Amino acid sequence: MDEIDPWGDVEIGDYNEKMERFGIDPVEEIADRFPDNKLVRRGIVFGHRGMDTVLDRYENGEEFAMMTGIMPSGVFHLGHKSVVDQILMYQEMGAQVTISAADVEAYTTREMSLEEARRLVIEEYLTNYVALGIDLEQTDFYFQTDGGNDYHRRSKLFARYLTQNEVDATYGGAGPGKIVSALTQYADILRPQFPENGGPKPTVVPIGIDQDPHIRMTRDVVSRYREREFHKPASTYHKFMRGLQGGKMSSSKEKSYIALTDSVEDAKAKIDAAKTGGYQSLDEHREKGAEIAEDMVFELLAFHLIDDDDELERIRREYTAGEMTSGEIKQIAKDEIESFLREHHQRREEAEPVVEQYVAEHDL
Ligand code: TRP
């Protein structure tokens, strides 16, 4: 199979190599067509497929859509926040926003009960999404199991347009659970274009590159599906922030992430224990400077905590020159996470009744 496993562990390594191999285009070339956004500016959103069609629409003030999905996997941590930052950007750009909660996928591929998936999505994800600024009233939010008859019907009909060879090449030995979840995801991706949602329109799907196989397959399905017309979905790909200890950030490794529900104290302790690119001995550090590429604290600042490019650049300069120590960069990160979490926890409290009411009104 093709090296990118949408259900597997993601450690990408060389993003450029993957882009070339799979024909993903660099965002750099079209970055100035996006609204000002730090993830785009910093190349954290690094690749795309077909994004021109979406930006053309946007620039002409015409209708377009953004859709993405939530896989309930445990606590909501900073790694998940990059997607929300992008949803917020598209919300502001006036996109028609759709968010799918992937309970069919969690049930069929992760042995999770539907009840647990629902609880996690509502308590962890939805509440944090609202606290971060997502307007549920302007969003088509649904659980896959509740996707409706048309959605489930189409997800089955798509099966006719994929060959065994393609499925094998893309998904390896995917069994029934993975196949069902893949077909369901194609219906997610095309949902903003269903007649009940206003018909065909350019749609962008912001995802990690691990989900690219589903985009490729959906684009193939669209080119062959005759029952209805769809625009080929566009996509953007963001880099994954690595875990605080290096390696992968994972919901199952508590010290690898900062959860948005972590106490300020716990978050600071995790930063204190993080892997840095500084040298053990101060003399050596002053002489050689930090290896910034191996510094998880700098990564945390770049992905999440420092908005101002000049400020980030100053930190990079001083740290790589050995003028700033690992203790000092950690202190910056601890101050920033403290103000972020204090504010976020406050917003979460305000979000809770909003979500509660939304859940009741929409019978979720
Ligand atoms: N499979 C995605 C994940 O594991 C979740 C998902 C479901 C999704 N439907 C989607 C992502 C539609 C993007 C678009 O994270």
Short mmCIF file of C-alpha atoms and ligand atoms in Angstrom, two decimals:
data_model
loop_
_atom_site.label_atom_id
_atom_site.label_comp_id
_atom_site.label_asym_id
_atom_site.label_seq_id
_atom_site.Cartn_x
_atom_site.Cartn_y
_atom_site.Cartn_z
CA MET A 1 0.00 0.00 0.00
CA ASP A 2 0.97 3.57 -0.40
CA GLU A 3 2.93 4.54 2.70
CA ILE A 4 0.33 6.94 3.97
CA ASP A 5 -2.06 5.07 6.21
CA PRO A 6 -5.06 7.16 7.23
CA TRP A 7 -5.69 4.84 10.18
CA GLY A 8 -2.08 4.33 11.21
CA ASP A 9 0.52 6.15 13.20
CA VAL A 10 1.63 9.28 11.47
CA GLU A 11 5.30 10.14 11.41
CA ILE A 12 5.81 11.93 8.17
CA GLY A 13 9.50 12.71 8.12
CA ASP A 14 10.11 14.47 4.85
CA TYR A 15 7.06 16.51 3.81
CA ASN A 16 8.60 17.62 0.53
CA GLU A 17 9.24 14.10 -0.56
CA LYS A 18 5.62 13.12 0.16
CA MET A 19 4.37 16.16 -1.71
CA GLU A 20 6.31 15.26 -4.78
CA ARG A 21 5.37 11.63 -4.71
CA PHE A 22 1.66 12.28 -4.35
CA GLY A 23 1.41 15.38 -6.52
CA ILE A 24 0.52 17.81 -3.75
CA ASP A 25 1.22 21.46 -4.65
CA PRO A 26 3.13 23.84 -2.38
CA VAL A 27 1.01 26.46 -0.62
CA GLU A 28 3.90 28.91 -0.90
CA GLU A 29 2.93 29.74 -4.49
CA ILE A 30 -0.57 30.85 -3.50
CA ALA A 31 0.06 31.99 0.08
CA ASP A 32 -0.61 35.64 -0.72
CA ARG A 33 -4.13 34.78 -1.85
CA PHE A 34 -5.08 33.63 1.66
CA PRO A 35 -6.09 36.11 4.34
CA ASP A 36 -3.21 36.84 6.68
CA ASN A 37 -2.80 33.76 8.86
CA LYS A 38 0.18 32.60 10.86
CA LEU A 39 -0.14 28.94 9.86
CA VAL A 40 -0.01 29.91 6.19
CA ARG A 41 2.72 32.52 6.71
CA ARG A 42 4.93 30.04 8.53
CA GLY A 43 4.44 27.19 6.09
CA ILE A 44 2.68 25.07 8.73
CA VAL A 45 -0.08 24.80 6.16
CA PHE A 46 2.33 23.66 3.49
CA GLY A 47 0.51 21.85 0.70
CA HIS A 48 -2.75 21.74 -1.22
CA ARG A 49 -4.73 20.20 -4.02
CA GLY A 50 -6.89 22.38 -6.22
CA MET A 51 -7.04 25.28 -3.81
CA ASP A 52 -7.07 27.77 -6.71
CA THR A 53 -10.71 26.99 -7.46
CA VAL A 54 -11.69 27.81 -3.89
CA LEU A 55 -9.64 31.01 -3.78
CA ASP A 56 -11.06 32.13 -7.15
CA ARG A 57 -14.53 31.87 -5.65
CA TYR A 58 -13.48 33.63 -2.49
CA GLU A 59 -11.87 36.50 -4.39
CA ASN A 60 -15.03 36.95 -6.46
CA GLY A 61 -17.14 37.02 -3.34
CA GLU A 62 -18.88 33.82 -4.43
CA GLU A 63 -20.08 30.89 -2.41
CA PHE A 64 -17.64 28.18 -1.35
CA ALA A 65 -17.46 25.58 1.39
CA MET A 66 -15.08 24.17 3.97
CA MET A 67 -15.55 20.77 5.48
CA THR A 68 -13.53 18.67 7.86
CA GLY A 69 -14.00 15.85 10.34
CA ILE A 70 -13.29 15.06 13.95
CA MET A 71 -11.97 11.67 14.96
CA PRO A 72 -12.71 11.30 18.67
CA SER A 73 -9.53 9.83 20.09
CA GLY A 74 -9.25 11.17 23.63
CA VAL A 75 -8.52 14.56 25.08
CA PHE A 76 -8.44 17.60 22.82
CA HIS A 77 -4.87 18.87 22.73
CA LEU A 78 -2.84 21.55 20.99
CA GLY A 79 -2.17 19.19 18.08
CA HIS A 80 -5.89 19.32 17.31
CA LYS A 81 -5.99 23.08 17.56
CA SER A 82 -4.26 23.68 14.20
CA VAL A 83 -7.38 22.47 12.39
CA VAL A 84 -9.60 24.70 14.48
CA ASP A 85 -7.40 27.70 13.69
CA GLN A 86 -7.99 26.96 10.02
CA ILE A 87 -11.74 26.45 10.42
CA LEU A 88 -11.85 29.87 12.08
CA MET A 89 -10.04 31.41 9.13
CA TYR A 90 -12.55 29.93 6.67
CA GLN A 91 -15.48 30.87 8.90
CA GLU A 92 -14.22 34.44 8.73
CA MET A 93 -13.79 34.19 4.95
CA GLY A 94 -17.50 33.42 4.74
CA ALA A 95 -17.26 29.74 3.86
CA GLN A 96 -20.20 27.43 4.33
CA VAL A 97 -18.77 25.35 7.22
CA THR A 98 -19.42 21.62 7.69
CA ILE A 99 -17.97 19.47 10.47
CA SER A 100 -18.46 15.72 10.68
CA ALA A 101 -18.01 13.81 13.92
CA ALA A 102 -16.58 10.48 12.79
CA ASP A 103 -18.44 8.05 15.03
CA VAL A 104 -18.91 5.47 12.28
CA GLU A 105 -15.14 5.47 11.82
CA ALA A 106 -14.41 5.29 15.56
CA TYR A 107 -16.89 2.44 15.90
CA THR A 108 -15.75 0.39 12.90
CA THR A 109 -11.99 0.95 13.12
CA ARG A 110 -11.19 1.78 16.74
CA GLU A 111 -13.43 -0.45 18.77
CA MET A 112 -15.05 2.58 20.36
CA SER A 113 -18.68 2.47 21.43
CA LEU A 114 -21.02 4.99 19.84
CA GLU A 115 -21.84 6.36 23.29
CA GLU A 116 -18.19 6.95 24.13
CA ALA A 117 -17.56 8.56 20.74
CA ARG A 118 -20.52 10.86 21.28
CA ARG A 119 -19.45 11.80 24.79
CA LEU A 120 -15.88 12.55 23.70
CA VAL A 121 -16.96 14.62 20.72
CA ILE A 122 -19.35 16.74 22.75
CA GLU A 123 -17.35 17.19 25.95
CA GLU A 124 -13.88 17.40 24.52
CA TYR A 125 -14.09 18.58 20.95
CA LEU A 126 -17.29 20.55 20.57
CA THR A 127 -16.85 22.50 23.78
CA ASN A 128 -13.30 23.46 22.86
CA TYR A 129 -14.34 24.34 19.31
CA VAL A 130 -16.95 26.74 20.61
CA ALA A 131 -14.55 28.15 23.22
CA LEU A 132 -12.06 28.81 20.41
CA GLY A 133 -14.66 30.72 18.42
CA ILE A 134 -16.55 28.34 16.15
CA ASP A 135 -20.11 29.47 15.61
CA LEU A 136 -22.26 26.34 15.70
CA GLU A 137 -25.31 28.23 14.50
CA GLN A 138 -23.49 28.84 11.20
CA THR A 139 -22.18 25.27 10.98
CA ASP A 140 -23.55 22.01 9.61
CA PHE A 141 -22.35 19.80 12.45
CA TYR A 142 -23.43 16.15 12.56
CA PHE A 143 -22.48 12.70 13.70
CA GLN A 144 -21.87 10.28 10.85
CA THR A 145 -24.45 7.85 12.27
CA ASP A 146 -27.02 10.69 12.04
CA GLY A 147 -25.90 11.83 8.58
CA GLY A 148 -29.28 11.17 7.05
CA ASN A 149 -30.64 8.88 4.36
CA ASP A 150 -29.27 10.70 1.31
CA TYR A 151 -25.82 10.86 2.80
CA HIS A 152 -25.71 7.17 3.66
CA ARG A 153 -27.28 6.19 0.34
CA ARG A 154 -24.65 8.06 -1.65
CA SER A 155 -21.81 6.73 0.46
CA LYS A 156 -22.82 3.25 -0.70
CA LEU A 157 -23.32 4.14 -4.35
CA PHE A 158 -19.77 5.53 -4.54
CA ALA A 159 -18.46 1.98 -4.13
CA ARG A 160 -19.21 1.25 -7.78
CA TYR A 161 -16.55 3.71 -8.96
CA LEU A 162 -13.49 2.29 -7.25
CA THR A 163 -11.59 -0.72 -8.43
CA GLN A 164 -10.06 -3.40 -6.26
CA ASN A 165 -6.63 -2.37 -7.53
CA GLU A 166 -7.12 1.22 -6.45
CA VAL A 167 -8.40 0.20 -3.06
CA ASP A 168 -5.48 -2.20 -2.55
CA ALA A 169 -2.92 0.33 -3.74
CA THR A 170 -4.34 3.07 -1.54
CA TYR A 171 -5.48 1.29 1.58
CA GLY A 172 -3.50 -1.94 1.61
CA GLY A 173 -5.45 -4.78 3.08
CA ALA A 174 -8.28 -2.64 4.38
CA GLY A 175 -11.06 -4.77 5.86
CA PRO A 176 -14.79 -4.03 5.92
CA GLY A 177 -14.59 -1.51 8.79
CA LYS A 178 -12.01 0.62 7.04
CA ILE A 179 -13.82 0.41 3.71
CA VAL A 180 -17.08 1.52 5.30
CA SER A 181 -15.36 4.37 7.10
CA ALA A 182 -13.59 5.45 3.90
CA LEU A 183 -16.86 5.50 1.90
CA THR A 184 -18.52 7.40 4.72
CA GLN A 185 -15.70 9.94 4.62
CA TYR A 186 -16.24 10.49 0.87
CA ALA A 187 -19.86 11.34 1.68
CA ASP A 188 -18.61 13.73 4.39
CA ILE A 189 -16.31 15.45 1.94
CA LEU A 190 -19.04 15.88 -0.67
CA ARG A 191 -21.83 16.75 1.75
CA PRO A 192 -21.57 20.55 1.29
CA GLN A 193 -22.36 19.94 -2.39
CA PHE A 194 -25.48 17.84 -1.84
CA PRO A 195 -28.65 19.42 -3.27
CA GLU A 196 -30.07 19.87 0.24
CA ASN A 197 -26.94 21.92 1.05
CA GLY A 198 -27.10 24.17 -2.00
CA GLY A 199 -25.56 21.95 -4.70
CA PRO A 200 -22.14 21.84 -6.36
CA LYS A 201 -19.53 24.30 -5.11
CA PRO A 202 -15.77 24.41 -4.56
CA THR A 203 -14.98 22.91 -1.17
CA VAL A 204 -11.74 22.90 0.78
CA VAL A 205 -10.92 20.14 3.25
CA PRO A 206 -8.15 21.12 5.70
CA ILE A 207 -6.46 17.97 7.00
CA GLY A 208 -3.19 16.36 7.97
CA ILE A 209 -1.42 14.62 5.11
CA ASP A 210 -2.35 11.24 6.60
CA GLN A 211 -5.90 11.84 5.31
CA ASP A 212 -4.77 12.55 1.75
CA PRO A 213 -5.63 9.05 0.46
CA HIS A 214 -9.31 9.80 1.11
CA ILE A 215 -9.07 13.06 -0.83
CA ARG A 216 -7.46 11.35 -3.79
CA MET A 217 -10.14 8.66 -3.80
CA THR A 218 -12.96 11.20 -3.47
CA ARG A 219 -11.56 13.16 -6.40
CA ASP A 220 -11.52 9.95 -8.44
CA VAL A 221 -15.06 9.05 -7.43
CA VAL A 222 -16.27 12.52 -8.44
CA SER A 223 -14.77 12.20 -11.90
CA ARG A 224 -16.70 8.96 -12.46
CA TYR A 225 -19.94 9.38 -10.53
CA ARG A 226 -22.73 10.02 -13.00
CA GLU A 227 -25.80 10.33 -10.78
CA ARG A 228 -24.89 13.85 -9.77
CA GLU A 229 -22.36 16.57 -10.45
CA PHE A 230 -19.71 17.48 -7.89
CA HIS A 231 -16.69 19.75 -7.96
CA LYS A 232 -13.52 17.84 -7.15
CA PRO A 233 -12.83 18.63 -3.50
CA ALA A 234 -9.78 20.77 -2.77
CA SER A 235 -7.59 20.19 0.27
CA THR A 236 -4.87 21.76 2.34
CA TYR A 237 -2.33 19.92 4.46
CA HIS A 238 -0.80 21.10 7.71
CA LYS A 239 2.30 19.87 9.46
CA PHE A 240 1.88 17.96 12.68
CA MET A 241 3.39 19.50 15.74
CA ARG A 242 5.69 16.91 17.28
CA GLY A 243 5.28 15.72 20.85
CA LEU A 244 6.86 17.76 23.63
CA GLN A 245 9.32 14.95 24.25
CA GLY A 246 10.14 14.62 20.56
CA GLY A 247 8.54 11.90 18.43
CA LYS A 248 4.84 11.82 17.82
CA MET A 249 2.25 13.85 19.69
CA SER A 250 -0.33 11.34 20.79
CA SER A 251 -3.44 11.32 22.95
CA SER A 252 -2.16 8.14 24.57
CA LYS A 253 1.11 9.75 25.74
CA GLU A 254 0.23 12.35 28.33
CA LYS A 255 3.57 14.11 28.38
CA SER A 256 3.64 14.48 24.61
CA TYR A 257 0.82 17.04 24.53
CA ILE A 258 -0.77 19.94 26.32
CA ALA A 259 -4.51 19.42 26.54
CA LEU A 260 -6.79 22.42 26.45
CA THR A 261 -8.19 21.21 29.76
CA ASP A 262 -4.76 20.81 31.41
CA SER A 263 -4.23 22.95 34.49
CA VAL A 264 -1.72 25.76 34.12
CA GLU A 265 0.48 23.92 36.58
CA ASP A 266 0.46 20.65 34.61
CA ALA A 267 1.08 22.46 31.36
CA LYS A 268 4.09 24.23 32.82
CA ALA A 269 5.48 20.98 34.18
CA LYS A 270 5.17 19.44 30.70
CA ILE A 271 7.07 22.37 29.22
CA ASP A 272 9.76 21.99 31.87
CA ALA A 273 10.14 18.34 30.88
CA ALA A 274 10.13 19.06 27.13
CA LYS A 275 12.95 18.14 24.78
CA THR A 276 15.05 21.12 23.76
CA GLY A 277 17.83 21.69 21.28
CA GLY A 278 20.00 23.40 23.88
CA TYR A 279 23.26 22.03 25.25
CA GLN A 280 23.60 20.62 28.75
CA SER A 281 26.57 22.73 29.73
CA LEU A 282 26.06 26.46 29.65
CA ASP A 283 29.51 27.11 28.18
CA GLU A 284 28.85 24.76 25.30
CA HIS A 285 25.40 26.26 24.75
CA ARG A 286 26.77 29.80 24.64
CA GLU A 287 29.40 28.71 22.17
CA LYS A 288 27.30 26.55 19.81
CA GLY A 289 23.75 27.85 20.25
CA ALA A 290 20.58 25.75 20.26
CA GLU A 291 19.67 23.31 17.53
CA ILE A 292 16.36 24.87 16.81
CA ALA A 293 15.06 22.07 14.57
CA GLU A 294 15.22 19.70 17.53
CA ASP A 295 13.65 22.08 19.99
CA MET A 296 10.06 21.21 20.90
CA VAL A 297 9.60 24.38 22.93
CA PHE A 298 10.40 26.55 19.92
CA GLU A 299 7.99 24.40 17.90
CA LEU A 300 5.30 25.06 20.50
CA LEU A 301 5.89 28.80 20.22
CA ALA A 302 5.84 28.72 16.42
CA PHE A 303 2.69 26.59 16.10
CA HIS A 304 0.65 28.07 18.89
CA LEU A 305 1.95 30.59 21.32
CA ILE A 306 3.62 33.49 19.49
CA ASP A 307 1.56 35.36 16.91
CA ASP A 308 4.05 38.09 16.09
CA ASP A 309 6.59 37.01 13.44
CA ASP A 310 9.19 39.57 14.55
CA GLU A 311 9.02 38.32 18.12
CA LEU A 312 9.39 34.71 16.98
CA GLU A 313 12.31 35.68 14.77
CA ARG A 314 14.02 37.45 17.65
CA ILE A 315 13.69 34.31 19.79
CA ARG A 316 15.04 32.15 16.98
CA ARG A 317 18.02 34.43 16.50
CA GLU A 318 18.98 34.73 20.14
CA TYR A 319 18.43 31.07 20.87
CA THR A 320 20.40 29.75 17.90
CA ALA A 321 23.18 32.21 18.75
CA GLY A 322 23.36 30.84 22.29
CA GLU A 323 22.35 34.14 23.82
CA MET A 324 19.08 32.69 25.02
CA THR A 325 19.15 29.52 27.12
CA SER A 326 16.70 26.61 27.13
CA GLY A 327 15.56 27.76 30.57
CA GLU A 328 14.76 31.15 29.13
CA ILE A 329 12.81 29.90 26.12
CA LYS A 330 10.89 27.59 28.45
CA GLN A 331 10.03 30.56 30.62
CA ILE A 332 8.62 32.38 27.60
CA ALA A 333 6.53 29.33 26.72
CA LYS A 334 5.29 28.97 30.30
CA ASP A 335 4.22 32.62 30.48
CA GLU A 336 2.42 32.31 27.16
CA ILE A 337 0.68 29.03 27.96
CA GLU A 338 -0.45 30.45 31.27
CA SER A 339 -2.26 33.37 29.71
CA PHE A 340 -3.62 31.21 26.90
CA LEU A 341 -5.00 28.53 29.23
CA ARG A 342 -6.44 30.98 31.76
CA GLU A 343 -8.39 32.69 29.03
CA HIS A 344 -9.35 29.44 27.36
CA HIS A 345 -10.65 27.88 30.57
CA GLN A 346 -12.81 30.92 31.10
CA ARG A 347 -14.16 30.60 27.56
CA ARG A 348 -14.79 26.92 28.05
CA GLU A 349 -17.03 27.69 30.97
CA GLU A 350 -18.97 30.08 28.80
CA ALA A 351 -19.07 27.52 25.98
CA GLU A 352 -20.54 24.73 28.09
CA PRO A 353 -24.13 26.04 28.27
CA VAL A 354 -23.96 26.99 24.57
CA VAL A 355 -23.03 23.44 23.63
CA GLU A 356 -25.59 22.00 26.03
CA GLN A 357 -28.32 24.00 24.40
CA TYR A 358 -27.11 23.14 20.91
CA VAL A 359 -27.08 19.43 21.76
CA ALA A 360 -30.60 19.63 23.16
CA GLU A 361 -31.99 21.64 20.25
CA HIS A 362 -30.43 19.40 17.62
CA ASP A 363 -31.22 16.21 19.45
CA LEU A 364 -27.58 15.04 19.33
N1 TRP B 1 -10.71 10.27 9.24
C1 TRP B 1 -10.51 11.54 9.88
C2 TRP B 1 -9.48 11.34 11.04
O1 TRP B 1 -9.12 10.25 11.36
C3 TRP B 1 -11.79 12.12 10.42
C4 TRP B 1 -12.74 12.48 9.32
C5 TRP B 1 -13.95 11.90 9.09
C6 TRP B 1 -12.59 13.47 8.32
N2 TRP B 1 -14.57 12.46 8.05
C7 TRP B 1 -13.78 13.44 7.54
C8 TRP B 1 -11.58 14.39 8.01
C9 TRP B 1 -13.96 14.30 6.47
C10 TRP B 1 -11.78 15.24 6.93
C11 TRP B 1 -12.96 15.20 6.17
O2 TRP B 1 -9.06 12.31 11.62
#
